[in-house]
Every structure is written in structure tokens, then in C-alpha cells.
């Protein structure tokens, strides 16, 4: 059984296969319209969502399957104090596949350690958002037609933006990509990501200016300042509008570059640029449905292509790999280990430093 928690759970060739299947679904939707007959998806959304939840649900319905779930955890037994582990044990007995969004980092590992069916991380706190990255990749694949030799500017909230983290992880695996990291100092990419880029010898520059930083980029990835992750709302108010992409700023950018945004946007992209042919965020949301269809088929083993199957074998017992049980407490107050009782704390060592297995913060 295979799950998707982190975009790196899929190899480059598996991602290529997903792109191929998504392209085929876009071209021949009728071929896929009954393929999930009798299958059920549960969408468990403990955090707000429009695109991710609805595109998952629409994806499963367009494959001929059915959907159950909740979009507000207050309407589930969580409000009575049920643990995530118990919820997953129960729900995974009802359905064939689960997509879950949770505000707490590392929560998906609790889920996969209990789930009887394939599990998809639809976003865990500020940590990862691999299915948004799949939508980003499909958009890049269909517009720029390559994943390597790209200069990628990421702008906005690089600290709390989970889409940023998963996209950097994904694009770091391809040859000769370069990053331009544009954020105010308070929202810079965390030191552990910077260290990883340095370790892999990936070129990157850090700046707090949007003007003058995007003239030669192939992709500009704009992001929303993540209001819900701030402890200090005044800090959010101060930072929320630092970058606004408008016609004037886009003027100097390359003709064949693309502008992406996971959406929702607040003020960071002026509506004036929506009709610029380089802006691709609405297409990106549209492609999100098709890549999720390809993902569901892959995880259910219903995909045409044999190479998609059985590359990774997870069972409830082998979620936690290459790590040790530790007594040490994670330094991240938003880590799942602070919220879920009766679980082991696991550590893995990176460059001699002990990190929490669930959320990747130092112990
Ligand atoms: C993103 C998310 O939830 O992280 N939205 C999405 O899934 N398309 C980005 C955001 O909320 O800013």
C-alpha cells in the first residue's frame, strides 16, 4: 500500500507517469469516467479549503467513485475529543482512500500508521502540501514542457507557506534549477531549507525586493501571507501587503515566463494582470483536478501503467523508517507530538542534529 505525505514519496519517474496519465485524462475523460465504480474517497478537512477539497471530490466523482467526509472538524467526533489515530482507524474501515488536511504538522504520519487504505496529505500546517505541488508540476509540464534548467522565483510567505516547501523539495531534484527567494526578513525560508539547498549545491539568491528580481525568471510563484499561522496579528497586518504583483512589475519579465499562485490570493496579485497570457493560476487550479484524478488512480492501483504500481510499500507498521524512538521533546509547539497522546516520539539525525521525524524541526 502506498501513501502520499511528502512529494518526495514519489520518484521522478513516478511523477512523470502521473503527468502522462493526467494528460491522457484531459484528452480522453470518457475513458476514465467509470474506472472508480464502487470505490469511495473520504475527504477529512480539519482546516478551510476550496480548491483542494472540491477538486479531490470532483476528481473522484469524475472517475465514477463516491465521496464522504467533513469540511469542518466541529461536525466530527474530534469535537468530542477523539484522537486522530482513532478517527483514521475508523474511517479507513469505511472507504478505499483518504485525503486529509490538518493544521498540525506531522499529523499525516499518525494517519498512515493507522490507515488501512492509501492516504493523501492535503496539507499539514506549514509543513507540506504535495498535491498542490502536483498541480504546480502539471502546469509547468503543460506550459514550459520541462522541469529542469528553470529559474524559479518564490515570493511572499516562504516561512509558513507549505506549498513553497513542497515545491522547493520537488524542483530541487531536477538538474540545473535555480531559486530566487523573495520575502521580507520575517518570512524567510527556514534555515533547514537553506542548509539543504547549500548541501545540494543548488543556486539560490535571497532578496526582499520583487522589483528587479524577476526579469530573467521562468516561473514566478506568488504566495499569500499565511494569516492563520501568525501568533501576532499586528505582525501579519504589517507584512500582508509587502508584495503586490501588478502590470508595471510584470512589464520587465520575460515573454515566456509563467506566473503561478496556489490560491486563494488576497492582495498579492492585482486583478489587472489576470488577462496577461503569462498568468497561469486559474489554469493551475483547473489542472489540480486532473492530477488528483491521476493520483487517486495511482494509489488505488487502477492506473493503466504498471510502472506506477508498487514502487513503495507502506503498511501501518512501516511508516516510521530510519529513525529511533526518543524521549526528547520537539521544539515546535505546532507539532503533532504536542497534540496526539499515546504516540511514540521519533527522531532522525541530519548532519549530526537530532530532528523530529514528524515535523522536521530540531529536537
Ligand atoms: C494553499 C494552502 O492551503 O496551503 N491553498 C491551496 O491548497 N490551494 C495556499 C494558501 O492557502 O495560501
Short mmCIF file of C-alpha atoms and ligand atoms in Angstrom, two decimals:
data_model
loop_
_atom_site.label_atom_id
_atom_site.label_comp_id
_atom_site.label_asym_id
_atom_site.label_seq_id
_atom_site.Cartn_x
_atom_site.Cartn_y
_atom_site.Cartn_z
CA UNK A 1 0.00 0.00 0.00
CA UNK A 2 1.26 3.43 -0.93
CA UNK A 3 0.59 6.88 0.56
CA UNK A 4 1.49 10.47 -0.33
CA UNK A 5 2.69 12.56 2.61
CA UNK A 6 5.70 14.28 1.12
CA UNK A 7 6.23 15.00 -2.60
CA UNK A 8 9.50 13.05 -2.30
CA UNK A 9 7.44 9.89 -1.67
CA UNK A 10 7.11 9.78 -5.47
CA UNK A 11 10.22 9.24 -7.58
CA UNK A 12 10.87 11.41 -10.62
CA UNK A 13 9.74 8.62 -12.94
CA UNK A 14 6.56 8.10 -10.91
CA UNK A 15 5.84 11.84 -11.21
CA UNK A 16 6.39 11.61 -14.97
CA UNK A 17 3.89 8.76 -15.08
CA UNK A 18 1.34 10.85 -13.17
CA UNK A 19 1.79 13.67 -15.70
CA UNK A 20 1.25 11.22 -18.57
CA UNK A 21 -1.94 9.85 -17.01
CA UNK A 22 -3.22 13.38 -16.26
CA UNK A 23 -2.57 14.43 -19.89
CA UNK A 24 -4.49 11.39 -21.06
CA UNK A 25 -7.42 12.12 -18.71
CA UNK A 26 -7.60 15.70 -20.04
CA UNK A 27 -7.66 14.40 -23.62
CA UNK A 28 -9.94 11.38 -23.06
CA UNK A 29 -12.11 11.97 -19.96
CA UNK A 30 -14.74 9.42 -21.02
CA UNK A 31 -12.16 6.61 -20.86
CA UNK A 32 -11.89 7.20 -17.11
CA UNK A 33 -15.47 8.03 -16.17
CA UNK A 34 -16.33 4.64 -14.60
CA UNK A 35 -12.96 3.40 -13.53
CA UNK A 36 -13.61 4.01 -9.81
CA UNK A 37 -17.08 2.48 -9.77
CA UNK A 38 -17.77 1.14 -6.30
CA UNK A 39 -14.82 3.00 -4.73
CA UNK A 40 -15.13 5.65 -2.04
CA UNK A 41 -12.93 8.59 -1.12
CA UNK A 42 -13.10 10.23 2.33
CA UNK A 43 -12.12 13.89 2.49
CA UNK A 44 -11.29 14.79 6.09
CA UNK A 45 -10.67 18.53 6.22
CA UNK A 46 -9.74 19.92 9.62
CA UNK A 47 -8.83 23.27 8.01
CA UNK A 48 -10.60 25.51 5.46
CA UNK A 49 -10.22 24.69 1.79
CA UNK A 50 -11.93 25.42 -1.51
CA UNK A 51 -9.78 24.14 -4.38
CA UNK A 52 -8.10 21.20 -2.71
CA UNK A 53 -11.20 19.61 -1.21
CA UNK A 54 -13.54 20.33 -4.10
CA UNK A 55 -11.00 19.23 -6.72
CA UNK A 56 -10.48 15.96 -4.83
CA UNK A 57 -14.22 15.42 -4.62
CA UNK A 58 -14.79 16.38 -8.24
CA UNK A 59 -11.87 14.13 -9.25
CA UNK A 60 -13.38 11.09 -7.53
CA UNK A 61 -16.87 11.79 -8.89
CA UNK A 62 -15.48 12.18 -12.42
CA UNK A 63 -13.82 8.78 -12.03
CA UNK A 64 -17.19 7.24 -11.19
CA UNK A 65 -16.47 6.90 -7.47
CA UNK A 66 -18.27 8.30 -4.41
CA UNK A 67 -17.20 10.74 -1.70
CA UNK A 68 -17.88 11.07 2.02
CA UNK A 69 -16.24 13.27 4.64
CA UNK A 70 -16.33 16.55 6.52
CA UNK A 71 -15.09 20.06 5.85
CA UNK A 72 -15.43 21.25 9.43
CA UNK A 73 -13.95 19.15 12.20
CA UNK A 74 -16.53 20.58 14.64
CA UNK A 75 -19.07 18.38 12.94
CA UNK A 76 -16.97 15.25 13.60
CA UNK A 77 -16.12 13.41 16.81
CA UNK A 78 -12.93 15.46 17.10
CA UNK A 79 -15.13 17.98 18.92
CA UNK A 80 -15.82 15.22 21.48
CA UNK A 81 -12.09 14.69 21.96
CA UNK A 82 -11.44 11.75 19.64
CA UNK A 83 -7.79 11.27 18.72
CA UNK A 84 -6.67 11.47 15.12
CA UNK A 85 -5.37 7.90 15.35
CA UNK A 86 -8.84 6.61 16.28
CA UNK A 87 -10.58 8.68 13.61
CA UNK A 88 -8.32 7.26 10.92
CA UNK A 89 -8.68 3.68 12.21
CA UNK A 90 -12.45 4.02 11.88
CA UNK A 91 -12.72 5.96 8.61
CA UNK A 92 -10.18 3.76 6.83
CA UNK A 93 -12.51 0.84 7.51
CA UNK A 94 -15.29 2.58 5.58
CA UNK A 95 -13.56 3.82 2.43
CA UNK A 96 -10.93 2.92 -0.18
CA UNK A 97 -8.77 6.06 0.01
CA UNK A 98 -8.46 9.09 2.32
CA UNK A 99 -7.41 12.71 1.68
CA UNK A 100 -6.83 14.72 4.86
CA UNK A 101 -5.93 18.35 5.58
CA UNK A 102 -4.82 19.07 9.14
CA UNK A 103 -3.47 22.21 10.82
CA UNK A 104 -0.87 20.29 12.81
CA UNK A 105 2.50 19.43 11.29
CA UNK A 106 3.29 15.72 11.07
CA UNK A 107 -0.36 14.66 11.56
CA UNK A 108 -0.23 12.59 8.31
CA UNK A 109 2.29 10.20 9.87
CA UNK A 110 -0.21 9.37 12.60
CA UNK A 111 -2.74 8.76 9.86
CA UNK A 112 -0.57 6.42 7.79
CA UNK A 113 0.48 4.49 10.88
CA UNK A 114 -3.21 3.56 11.38
CA UNK A 115 -4.75 3.70 7.93
CA UNK A 116 -5.94 0.50 6.28
CA UNK A 117 -6.15 2.29 2.91
CA UNK A 118 -3.98 4.66 0.83
CA UNK A 119 -3.69 8.09 2.44
CA UNK A 120 -3.08 11.51 0.86
CA UNK A 121 -1.77 14.53 2.72
CA UNK A 122 -3.84 17.51 1.54
CA UNK A 123 -1.72 19.92 3.66
CA UNK A 124 -0.34 19.67 7.21
CA UNK A 125 0.11 23.05 8.91
CA UNK A 126 3.06 24.94 7.45
CA UNK A 127 4.85 21.72 6.62
CA UNK A 128 3.95 20.06 3.28
CA UNK A 129 1.31 20.28 0.53
CA UNK A 130 2.30 17.63 -2.01
CA UNK A 131 -0.90 17.63 -4.07
CA UNK A 132 -0.63 21.37 -4.68
CA UNK A 133 2.87 20.63 -5.93
CA UNK A 134 1.42 18.03 -8.28
CA UNK A 135 -0.91 20.73 -9.67
CA UNK A 136 2.09 23.09 -9.97
CA UNK A 137 4.10 20.42 -11.79
CA UNK A 138 1.31 19.61 -14.23
CA UNK A 139 1.00 23.33 -15.04
CA UNK A 140 4.76 23.60 -15.60
CA UNK A 141 4.74 20.42 -17.68
CA UNK A 142 1.93 21.69 -19.92
CA UNK A 143 3.30 25.22 -20.36
CA UNK A 144 7.11 25.21 -20.16
CA UNK A 145 7.39 21.48 -21.02
CA UNK A 146 10.37 20.80 -18.77
CA UNK A 147 11.21 20.52 -15.07
CA UNK A 148 14.93 21.30 -15.37
CA UNK A 149 17.05 24.33 -16.30
CA UNK A 150 14.49 26.67 -14.75
CA UNK A 151 14.95 29.84 -12.74
CA UNK A 152 12.15 29.86 -10.19
CA UNK A 153 11.28 32.90 -8.08
CA UNK A 154 9.20 32.22 -4.96
CA UNK A 155 7.64 35.33 -3.49
CA UNK A 156 5.76 36.08 -0.26
CA UNK A 157 5.48 33.87 2.79
CA UNK A 158 8.32 31.39 2.43
CA UNK A 159 8.33 30.62 6.14
CA UNK A 160 4.78 29.38 6.66
CA UNK A 161 3.81 28.54 3.06
CA UNK A 162 3.56 24.76 2.82
CA UNK A 163 3.16 24.95 -0.97
CA UNK A 164 6.56 26.64 -1.13
CA UNK A 165 8.21 23.88 0.91
CA UNK A 166 6.87 21.05 -1.22
CA UNK A 167 7.63 22.88 -4.49
CA UNK A 168 11.25 23.51 -3.45
CA UNK A 169 11.59 19.83 -2.50
CA UNK A 170 10.21 18.80 -5.88
CA UNK A 171 12.17 21.19 -8.08
CA UNK A 172 15.44 20.60 -6.21
CA UNK A 173 15.59 17.09 -7.66
CA UNK A 174 15.88 18.26 -11.28
CA UNK A 175 19.11 19.34 -12.99
CA UNK A 176 20.26 22.92 -13.02
CA UNK A 177 17.27 24.64 -11.42
CA UNK A 178 17.89 27.89 -9.58
CA UNK A 179 15.77 29.65 -6.95
CA UNK A 180 15.19 33.33 -6.19
CA UNK A 181 13.73 33.60 -2.69
CA UNK A 182 11.79 36.85 -2.29
CA UNK A 183 10.33 37.61 1.15
CA UNK A 184 10.52 40.07 3.99
CA UNK A 185 13.14 39.02 6.59
CA UNK A 186 10.37 37.86 8.97
CA UNK A 187 9.01 35.39 6.40
CA UNK A 188 12.25 33.97 5.04
CA UNK A 189 12.61 30.34 4.15
CA UNK A 190 13.64 28.44 7.28
CA UNK A 191 17.35 27.74 7.87
CA UNK A 192 16.87 23.98 7.45
CA UNK A 193 15.68 24.50 3.84
CA UNK A 194 18.53 26.93 3.14
CA UNK A 195 21.01 24.34 4.50
CA UNK A 196 19.52 21.66 2.24
CA UNK A 197 19.91 23.90 -0.83
CA UNK A 198 23.53 24.61 0.11
CA UNK A 199 24.22 20.94 0.75
CA UNK A 200 22.85 20.01 -2.68
CA UNK A 201 24.82 22.84 -4.35
CA UNK A 202 21.65 24.37 -5.72
CA UNK A 203 22.00 28.01 -6.79
CA UNK A 204 19.76 30.45 -4.93
CA UNK A 205 19.56 34.13 -4.06
CA UNK A 206 17.70 35.74 -1.16
CA UNK A 207 16.14 39.18 -1.51
CA UNK A 208 13.37 41.33 -0.05
CA UNK A 209 12.64 43.08 -3.36
CA UNK A 210 10.21 41.92 -6.03
CA UNK A 211 11.21 44.73 -8.44
CA UNK A 212 14.39 43.84 -10.26
CA UNK A 213 14.31 40.19 -9.11
CA UNK A 214 12.08 38.64 -11.77
CA UNK A 215 13.48 39.95 -15.07
CA UNK A 216 15.09 36.66 -16.07
CA UNK A 217 12.96 34.09 -14.23
CA UNK A 218 11.00 31.31 -15.93
CA UNK A 219 8.50 30.87 -13.10
CA UNK A 220 7.23 33.42 -10.60
CA UNK A 221 5.43 31.59 -7.76
CA UNK A 222 3.44 34.14 -5.74
CA UNK A 223 2.04 33.19 -2.32
CA UNK A 224 -0.36 34.58 0.25
CA UNK A 225 0.93 35.68 3.65
CA UNK A 226 -0.45 32.86 5.82
CA UNK A 227 -2.56 34.81 8.32
CA UNK A 228 -3.67 31.70 10.22
CA UNK A 229 -0.08 30.78 11.17
CA UNK A 230 0.75 34.08 12.91
CA UNK A 231 0.77 34.33 16.70
CA UNK A 232 0.96 38.12 16.44
CA UNK A 233 -1.83 39.57 14.26
CA UNK A 234 -0.14 43.01 14.18
CA UNK A 235 2.87 41.41 12.52
CA UNK A 236 0.54 39.89 9.92
CA UNK A 237 -1.07 43.29 9.27
CA UNK A 238 2.37 44.82 8.80
CA UNK A 239 3.55 42.16 6.36
CA UNK A 240 0.42 41.17 4.45
CA UNK A 241 0.77 43.62 1.57
CA UNK A 242 4.54 43.88 1.17
CA UNK A 243 4.45 42.41 -2.32
CA UNK A 244 1.82 43.18 -4.89
CA UNK A 245 2.38 41.94 -8.42
CA UNK A 246 0.93 44.42 -10.89
CA UNK A 247 1.23 45.25 -14.61
CA UNK A 248 4.22 47.51 -14.05
CA UNK A 249 6.25 44.86 -12.21
CA UNK A 250 5.39 42.22 -14.78
CA UNK A 251 6.43 44.57 -17.61
CA UNK A 252 10.11 43.78 -17.32
CA UNK A 253 9.66 39.98 -17.00
CA UNK A 254 10.33 37.54 -19.86
CA UNK A 255 7.70 36.98 -22.52
CA UNK A 256 7.66 33.21 -21.98
CA UNK A 257 7.72 33.16 -18.19
CA UNK A 258 4.71 31.96 -16.20
CA UNK A 259 3.12 33.31 -13.01
CA UNK A 260 1.75 30.69 -10.61
CA UNK A 261 -0.13 31.04 -7.30
CA UNK A 262 -1.69 28.16 -5.32
CA UNK A 263 -4.63 30.47 -4.50
CA UNK A 264 -6.52 31.85 -2.67
CA UNK A 265 -5.00 35.24 -3.44
CA UNK A 266 -5.64 38.17 -1.18
CA UNK A 267 -3.86 41.32 -2.43
CA UNK A 268 -0.57 39.91 -3.66
CA UNK A 269 -1.63 39.77 -7.32
CA UNK A 270 -3.53 42.68 -8.77
CA UNK A 271 -6.57 41.60 -10.80
CA UNK A 272 -5.20 43.84 -13.58
CA UNK A 273 -2.71 41.14 -14.55
CA UNK A 274 -5.25 38.31 -14.78
CA UNK A 275 -5.57 38.79 -18.53
CA UNK A 276 -1.81 38.73 -19.11
CA UNK A 277 -1.13 35.49 -21.01
CA UNK A 278 1.73 34.65 -18.63
CA UNK A 279 -0.54 34.32 -15.60
CA UNK A 280 -1.48 30.68 -15.12
CA UNK A 281 -3.04 30.45 -11.65
CA UNK A 282 -6.56 29.67 -12.82
CA UNK A 283 -5.25 27.01 -15.22
CA UNK A 284 -3.19 25.65 -12.29
CA UNK A 285 -6.35 25.24 -10.18
CA UNK A 286 -8.07 23.56 -13.14
CA UNK A 287 -5.16 21.15 -13.67
CA UNK A 288 -5.33 20.34 -9.94
CA UNK A 289 -8.41 18.24 -10.55
CA UNK A 290 -6.81 16.15 -13.30
CA UNK A 291 -3.58 15.45 -11.46
CA UNK A 292 -5.63 14.40 -8.42
CA UNK A 293 -7.57 12.01 -10.66
CA UNK A 294 -4.24 10.55 -11.79
CA UNK A 295 -3.08 10.34 -8.17
CA UNK A 296 -6.23 8.54 -6.99
CA UNK A 297 -5.85 6.00 -9.82
CA UNK A 298 -2.22 5.50 -8.96
CA UNK A 299 -2.78 4.95 -5.25
CA UNK A 300 -5.73 2.64 -5.87
CA UNK A 301 -3.61 0.63 -8.32
CA UNK A 302 -6.11 1.35 -11.11
CA UNK A 303 -3.77 3.24 -13.31
CA UNK A 304 -3.05 1.81 -16.75
CA UNK A 305 0.64 1.94 -16.37
CA UNK A 306 2.29 -0.87 -14.43
CA UNK A 307 5.32 1.24 -13.53
CA UNK A 308 3.07 3.34 -11.33
CA UNK A 309 2.36 0.44 -9.04
CA UNK A 310 4.04 -0.99 -6.02
CA UNK A 311 7.18 1.11 -6.02
CA UNK A 312 6.82 1.98 -2.36
CA UNK A 313 5.29 -0.33 0.19
CA UNK A 314 3.86 1.25 3.28
CA UNK A 315 1.83 -0.63 5.81
CA UNK A 316 0.65 0.59 9.19
CA UNK A 317 3.86 -0.86 10.58
CA UNK A 318 6.47 0.70 8.34
CA UNK A 319 5.55 4.38 8.36
CA UNK A 320 8.45 5.14 10.65
CA UNK A 321 11.67 4.26 8.88
CA UNK A 322 15.32 5.15 9.52
CA UNK A 323 14.52 6.73 12.86
CA UNK A 324 14.73 5.97 16.56
CA UNK A 325 12.28 6.32 19.41
CA UNK A 326 13.35 9.27 21.55
CA UNK A 327 12.42 10.76 24.93
CA UNK A 328 13.36 14.23 23.66
CA UNK A 329 10.58 16.76 23.18
CA UNK A 330 10.10 18.57 19.87
CA UNK A 331 10.76 22.33 19.93
CA UNK A 332 7.79 23.06 17.63
CA UNK A 333 4.61 23.96 19.52
CA UNK A 334 2.60 23.15 16.42
CA UNK A 335 3.99 19.63 16.06
CA UNK A 336 1.55 16.71 16.19
CA UNK A 337 3.53 15.24 19.11
CA UNK A 338 2.16 18.10 21.24
CA UNK A 339 -1.42 17.21 20.41
CA UNK A 340 -1.76 13.46 19.98
CA UNK A 341 -1.48 11.30 23.08
CA UNK A 342 -0.16 7.73 23.31
CA UNK A 343 2.23 8.04 20.41
CA UNK A 344 5.95 7.42 20.19
CA UNK A 345 8.27 10.35 19.60
CA UNK A 346 10.64 9.54 16.75
CA UNK A 347 13.92 11.21 15.86
CA UNK A 348 16.12 11.11 12.81
CA UNK A 349 19.62 12.52 12.60
CA UNK A 350 20.59 15.01 9.89
CA UNK A 351 24.21 16.19 9.85
CA UNK A 352 24.61 15.21 13.49
CA UNK A 353 21.50 17.14 14.58
CA UNK A 354 18.51 15.26 16.00
CA UNK A 355 15.29 16.25 14.21
CA UNK A 356 11.68 15.41 14.96
CA UNK A 357 10.51 12.76 12.48
CA UNK A 358 7.01 14.24 12.31
CA UNK A 359 7.64 17.92 11.58
CA UNK A 360 11.38 18.10 10.77
CA UNK A 361 12.14 20.64 13.49
CA UNK A 362 15.15 20.27 15.80
CA UNK A 363 14.55 18.33 18.99
C1 LIG B 1 -2.81 26.71 -0.28
C2 LIG B 1 -2.79 26.00 1.06
O1 LIG B 1 -3.82 25.59 1.57
O2 LIG B 1 -1.68 25.87 1.58
N1 LIG B 1 -4.05 26.67 -0.91
C3 LIG B 1 -4.36 25.61 -1.70
O3 LIG B 1 -4.38 24.48 -1.26
N2 LIG B 1 -4.56 25.84 -3.00
C4 LIG B 1 -2.23 28.07 -0.24
C5 LIG B 1 -2.80 29.08 0.71
O4 LIG B 1 -3.75 28.80 1.44
O5 LIG B 1 -2.27 30.19 0.73
#
